[in-house]
Amino acid sequence: MAKEKIILTGDRPTGRLHIGHYVGSLKRRVELQNSGLYDKIFIFIADAQALTDNMENPEKVRQNVIEVALDYLSVGLDPSRSTIFIQSQIPELCELTFYYMDLVTVSRLQRNPTVKTEIQMRNFEASIPVGFFTYPISQAADITAFKATTVPVGEDQEPMIEQAREIVRRFNYIYGETLVEPEILLPDKAACMRLPGTDGKAKMSKSLGNCIYLSDSADEVQKKIRSMYTDPDHLRVQDPGKVEGNTVFTYLDAFCCPEHFGRYLPEYANLDELKAHYRRGGLGDVKVKKFLTAIMQEELEPIRNRRKEFEKDIPAIYDMLREGCEKAREAAAATLDEVRRAMKINYFDDKELIAEQARKYRGEVQG
Ligand code: TRP
């Protein structure tokens, strides 16, 4: 049998999801789901991982589980095709993490660039929680428990996937071929890799208030784009403008396709023409922002409308998640069976081991 193609990915429930999540990963997931090319798809809400740096604020994590689930459903993830579940409900992941911890050194974890910057960002230097420090190991468990072949994530997750691959190789080397090495699947457009905040800052973050959320109203989206950071030296319409580092153009790079011009800005054939005009001078920010607004509303409106529908029956969302957890748990339990067998810690199923020990104590073999 050809190796199954299995997708696994997830998000920390620390807030509603924004358009950075959308272009960086969610949109792709839905395309992959609908492509029919994958045998299984697992999408999960990483509540236990979210606790590793929100231990003071568990209620935030708890409240946001449903927000993320609603965002998932509203972008078009479909529970009949993708198993959507909550990390903490799968105890097998803890067991696997515990075994993987023996395969990773402290210095290897210290070299993880994503963990390094996150530790700085959170001022953890002096007091890193062990759980936070080791979350790349638990993330390897998330991925491998489902035998994922493909992990669609943003580029900041690259070190995590590399760490998972190393663990897989080491496990398989010691215990025999058991686990599957995952591949990362990055967004194909550079602009989608890391969408900046509306203020032009590198990262969208709730605390900076520079995110456009999938659940924002049409009004909020319009306001946020109207006040978006552009080229600070582009003061008058006739001035030449810079496109690089200009958030409106970065967003257009991520969201715009040629058909949008036909619908909303027929004077231009494509984004290159629009950029050229902006650079030359004579094109005002307001016009470009209006164009971006039209594109964003077109993309976000169906998402917003679907969310409204799903919000009407919250208990049904929890039911969906419960079913997802049950299915996910079955898959993880099957892998754990194999892992325990490979590690030979399945003592009670191992008739040979019991017979061998019995022979030893009858003096039939040298102990
Ligand atoms: N670390 C990821 C994030 O912050 C979330 C995550 C946890 C994840 N486990 C995963 C992503 C496994 C992909 C695969 O977004």
XYZ file of C-alpha atoms and ligand atoms in Angstrom:
382
model
C 0.000 0.000 0.000
C 1.282 3.458 -0.851
C 1.984 5.599 2.162
C -1.119 7.497 3.217
C -1.025 11.252 2.758
C -1.953 12.817 6.041
C -2.201 16.493 6.950
C -1.918 17.789 10.471
C -1.813 21.365 11.652
C -3.227 23.559 14.372
C -3.376 26.864 16.154
C -2.986 28.081 19.703
C -6.285 29.374 21.032
C -5.071 32.698 22.400
C -7.418 34.897 20.379
C -9.683 34.992 17.378
C -7.873 34.197 14.152
C -6.863 37.063 11.870
C -6.095 37.465 8.195
C -2.429 36.683 8.839
C -3.525 33.196 9.925
C -5.831 33.141 6.931
C -3.289 33.816 4.171
C -0.500 32.077 6.068
C -2.310 28.808 6.568
C -6.111 28.613 6.824
C -6.855 29.340 3.178
C -4.363 26.720 2.086
C -5.835 24.142 4.442
C -9.255 24.565 2.922
C -7.803 24.193 -0.587
C -5.935 21.069 0.502
C -9.073 19.702 2.114
C -11.101 20.313 -1.023
C -8.407 18.980 -3.354
C -9.243 15.417 -2.386
C -5.526 14.571 -2.556
C -5.198 13.679 1.117
C -6.310 10.536 2.865
C -6.761 12.155 6.252
C -6.756 15.675 7.594
C -6.357 16.583 11.256
C -6.774 20.177 12.400
C -6.434 20.888 16.065
C -6.757 23.572 18.667
C -3.508 23.558 20.641
C -4.902 24.508 24.049
C -2.236 22.633 26.015
C 0.513 24.337 24.023
C -1.191 27.707 24.548
C -0.969 27.114 28.303
C 2.815 26.837 28.092
C 3.033 30.629 27.877
C -0.354 31.547 29.311
C -0.202 29.660 32.570
C -1.391 32.773 34.437
C -4.384 33.082 32.194
C -6.007 29.714 31.563
C -9.409 31.329 31.163
C -8.227 33.154 28.052
C -7.241 29.850 26.477
C -10.511 28.220 27.494
C -12.609 31.045 26.069
C -10.762 31.050 22.779
C -11.206 27.370 21.958
C -14.672 28.077 20.611
C -13.485 31.219 18.785
C -10.897 29.236 16.873
C -13.411 26.476 16.152
C -15.844 29.071 14.759
C -13.076 30.595 12.654
C -12.197 27.140 11.300
C -15.753 26.397 10.282
C -16.330 29.824 8.823
C -13.326 29.647 6.487
C -14.671 26.358 5.148
C -13.005 23.595 7.105
C -15.564 20.849 7.008
C -15.765 18.339 9.875
C -16.964 15.632 7.491
C -13.641 15.879 5.653
C -11.272 17.234 8.306
C -11.083 15.955 11.860
C -11.152 19.009 14.110
C -10.133 18.379 17.724
C -8.698 19.807 20.933
C -5.148 18.882 21.913
C -5.706 18.419 25.666
C -8.315 15.729 25.048
C -5.748 13.368 23.558
C -3.709 11.989 26.500
C -1.638 9.870 24.095
C 0.144 13.091 23.123
C 1.520 13.451 26.671
C 2.736 9.891 26.695
C 4.519 10.314 23.407
C 6.052 13.606 24.542
C 7.456 11.873 27.604
C 9.252 9.279 25.493
C 10.510 11.884 23.012
C 12.046 13.912 25.836
C 14.734 11.255 26.093
C 15.671 11.813 22.459
C 16.378 15.550 22.653
C 19.109 17.409 24.498
C 18.749 20.678 26.369
C 21.312 22.325 24.097
C 19.348 21.261 21.024
C 16.249 22.955 22.423
C 18.238 26.073 23.266
C 19.268 26.348 19.633
C 15.673 26.446 18.343
C 15.443 29.938 16.789
C 11.677 30.265 17.222
C 11.852 29.354 20.902
C 14.793 31.741 21.308
C 12.887 34.757 19.982
C 9.737 33.765 21.827
C 11.662 33.586 25.092
C 12.990 37.109 24.454
C 9.556 38.428 23.499
C 8.031 37.131 26.709
C 10.938 38.188 28.937
C 11.238 34.610 30.055
C 15.059 34.626 30.138
C 15.372 34.205 33.860
C 12.417 31.924 34.426
C 11.466 29.830 31.442
C 8.690 27.399 32.279
C 9.871 23.867 31.493
C 6.696 23.236 29.517
C 7.363 26.224 27.313
C 10.988 25.327 26.786
C 10.039 21.823 25.714
C 7.009 22.614 23.587
C 8.861 21.738 20.365
C 9.004 18.187 21.704
C 5.305 18.110 22.418
C 4.692 19.562 18.974
C 6.657 16.654 17.503
C 4.256 14.379 19.364
C 1.249 16.267 17.920
C 2.545 15.690 14.429
C 3.796 12.138 14.679
C 0.904 10.733 16.716
C -1.155 11.110 13.561
C 1.608 9.952 11.216
C 1.315 13.273 9.444
C 3.205 13.500 6.165
C 2.378 17.133 5.510
C 2.270 20.044 7.943
C 0.974 23.293 6.415
C 2.263 26.134 8.605
C 3.987 29.514 8.450
C 7.742 29.774 8.163
C 8.123 30.543 11.889
C 7.219 26.887 12.438
C 10.099 25.578 10.343
C 12.354 24.858 13.351
C 9.526 22.864 14.946
C 9.129 20.639 11.929
C 12.887 20.157 11.730
C 12.908 19.166 15.405
C 10.098 16.680 14.756
C 12.013 15.185 11.850
C 15.084 14.707 14.016
C 13.054 12.985 16.698
C 11.499 10.671 14.134
C 14.893 9.709 12.720
C 16.311 9.087 16.169
C 13.326 7.069 17.306
C 13.322 4.957 14.161
C 17.078 4.410 14.448
C 16.829 3.161 18.020
C 13.552 1.262 17.893
C 13.114 0.380 14.237
C 11.046 2.007 11.503
C 7.872 3.161 13.258
C 7.279 6.883 12.840
C 6.748 9.000 9.735
C 8.966 12.001 8.925
C 6.750 15.014 8.215
C 7.295 17.611 5.503
C 6.529 21.292 5.990
C 4.235 22.973 3.480
C 4.879 26.723 3.368
C 2.628 29.344 1.771
C 3.532 29.769 -1.893
C 3.459 33.574 -1.968
C 6.166 35.489 -0.096
C 3.643 38.105 1.032
C 1.608 35.363 2.722
C 4.550 34.179 4.791
C 4.259 36.921 7.319
C 1.574 39.453 6.726
C 2.493 42.643 8.606
C 0.083 44.415 10.948
C -2.051 47.273 9.632
C 0.465 49.658 11.260
C 3.294 48.218 9.156
C 4.872 46.444 12.142
C 6.311 43.070 11.280
C 3.933 40.996 13.340
C 0.193 41.103 13.744
C -0.587 40.923 17.386
C -3.611 41.441 19.478
C -1.729 43.584 21.991
C -0.611 45.995 19.247
C -4.184 46.285 17.971
C -2.951 45.969 14.396
C -4.886 42.896 13.235
C -7.823 42.468 10.938
C -9.816 39.565 12.336
C -11.807 37.117 10.259
C -14.749 37.977 12.484
C -14.420 41.779 12.077
C -17.511 43.528 10.726
C -17.426 45.162 7.273
C -17.236 48.501 9.062
C -14.244 47.521 11.150
C -12.421 46.199 8.098
C -13.048 49.434 6.232
C -11.826 51.563 9.152
C -8.716 49.484 9.650
C -7.758 49.719 5.996
C -8.493 53.445 5.902
C -5.936 54.054 8.654
C -3.427 51.558 7.305
C 0.274 52.395 7.172
C 1.528 53.324 3.683
C 4.579 55.252 2.513
C 5.096 58.071 5.059
C 6.852 60.179 2.387
C 3.986 59.926 -0.064
C 2.310 63.136 1.073
C 0.608 64.440 -2.051
C -1.043 62.419 -4.783
C 1.469 63.592 -7.384
C 4.492 62.513 -5.274
C 6.273 59.323 -6.269
C 5.504 56.575 -3.753
C 7.256 53.521 -2.371
C 5.637 50.134 -2.718
C 8.176 48.191 -0.648
C 7.280 48.205 3.021
C 3.958 49.811 2.129
C 1.396 47.726 3.964
C -1.406 48.361 1.488
C 0.705 46.918 -1.309
C 1.906 44.022 0.818
C -1.731 43.144 1.465
C -2.478 43.462 -2.242
C 0.413 41.077 -2.936
C -1.247 38.592 -0.606
C -4.889 39.021 -1.601
C -5.161 40.482 -5.068
C -5.546 38.511 -8.279
C -5.934 39.834 -11.854
C -9.730 39.315 -11.876
C -10.061 41.879 -9.098
C -8.945 44.588 -11.515
C -11.719 43.775 -13.932
C -14.243 43.989 -11.105
C -13.015 46.984 -9.107
C -10.289 48.902 -10.960
C -10.563 48.322 -14.703
C -8.118 51.152 -15.555
C -5.290 48.758 -14.658
C -4.627 45.285 -16.032
C -2.738 43.976 -13.039
C -0.883 44.737 -9.823
C 2.368 45.552 -11.615
C 0.682 48.368 -13.511
C -0.848 49.718 -10.331
C 2.503 49.596 -8.546
C 4.249 51.322 -11.471
C 1.738 54.178 -11.332
C 2.182 54.536 -7.575
C 5.953 54.655 -7.942
C 5.747 57.264 -10.716
C 3.418 59.452 -8.722
C -0.130 60.531 -9.423
C -1.876 57.703 -7.618
C -3.349 58.495 -4.229
C -3.416 56.228 -1.169
C -7.176 56.585 -0.877
C -7.779 54.995 -4.246
C -5.467 52.059 -3.520
C -7.040 51.593 -0.093
C -10.511 51.558 -1.609
C -9.390 48.870 -4.013
C -7.906 46.815 -1.189
C -11.089 47.278 0.842
C -13.212 45.938 -2.014
C -10.986 42.871 -2.341
C -10.905 42.192 1.381
C -14.653 42.567 1.765
C -15.199 40.145 -1.097
C -12.938 37.607 0.585
C -14.155 38.157 4.146
C -17.882 38.568 3.638
C -18.702 34.888 3.039
C -16.511 33.972 6.020
C -18.319 36.502 8.208
C -21.716 35.279 7.067
C -20.909 31.639 7.689
C -19.627 32.550 11.158
C -22.941 34.251 11.968
C -24.744 31.017 11.062
C -22.470 28.812 13.144
C -22.720 31.202 16.108
C -26.441 30.405 16.297
C -25.809 26.900 17.587
C -22.800 26.832 19.889
C -23.650 23.481 21.541
C -23.477 21.916 18.075
C -19.911 23.209 17.723
C -18.918 21.526 20.973
C -20.579 18.306 19.741
C -18.583 18.538 16.526
C -15.390 19.005 18.563
C -16.234 16.060 20.813
C -16.669 13.791 17.810
C -13.430 15.111 16.351
C -11.620 14.358 19.618
C -12.949 10.804 19.617
C -11.756 10.183 16.068
C -8.396 11.800 16.717
C -7.930 9.798 19.874
C -8.490 6.566 17.999
C -5.801 7.492 15.485
C -3.328 8.548 18.173
C -4.018 5.406 20.213
C -3.213 3.227 17.194
C 0.148 4.966 16.787
C 0.866 4.632 20.504
C 0.226 0.904 20.256
C 2.879 0.700 17.579
C 5.244 2.915 19.551
C 4.916 0.778 22.689
C 5.470 -2.356 20.644
C 8.562 -0.844 18.994
C 9.891 0.217 22.398
C 9.013 -3.214 23.749
C 7.156 -1.785 26.690
C 4.014 -3.694 25.794
C 4.958 -6.168 28.545
C 1.632 -7.900 28.928
C 1.100 -8.610 25.223
C 4.607 -9.916 24.886
C 4.247 -13.665 25.395
C 7.820 -14.184 24.294
C 9.181 -11.874 26.961
C 7.184 -13.605 29.683
C 8.280 -17.063 28.503
C 11.895 -15.935 28.271
C 11.907 -14.546 31.797
C 10.245 -17.714 33.038
C 12.947 -19.856 31.378
C 15.630 -17.684 32.906
C 14.300 -18.217 36.395
C 13.984 -21.953 35.797
C 17.727 -21.834 35.132
C 17.357 -22.801 31.471
C 19.265 -19.788 30.162
C 22.005 -17.569 31.510
C 20.537 -14.403 32.985
N 2.977 26.088 17.295
C 1.858 26.278 16.402
C 1.521 27.764 16.385
O 1.904 28.477 17.286
C 0.629 25.496 16.792
C 0.904 24.004 16.772
C 0.988 23.177 17.839
C 1.114 23.212 15.612
N 1.241 21.900 17.435
C 1.325 21.887 16.083
C 1.160 23.474 14.247
C 1.600 20.837 15.204
C 1.422 22.411 13.373
C 1.652 21.099 13.846
O 0.852 28.206 15.477
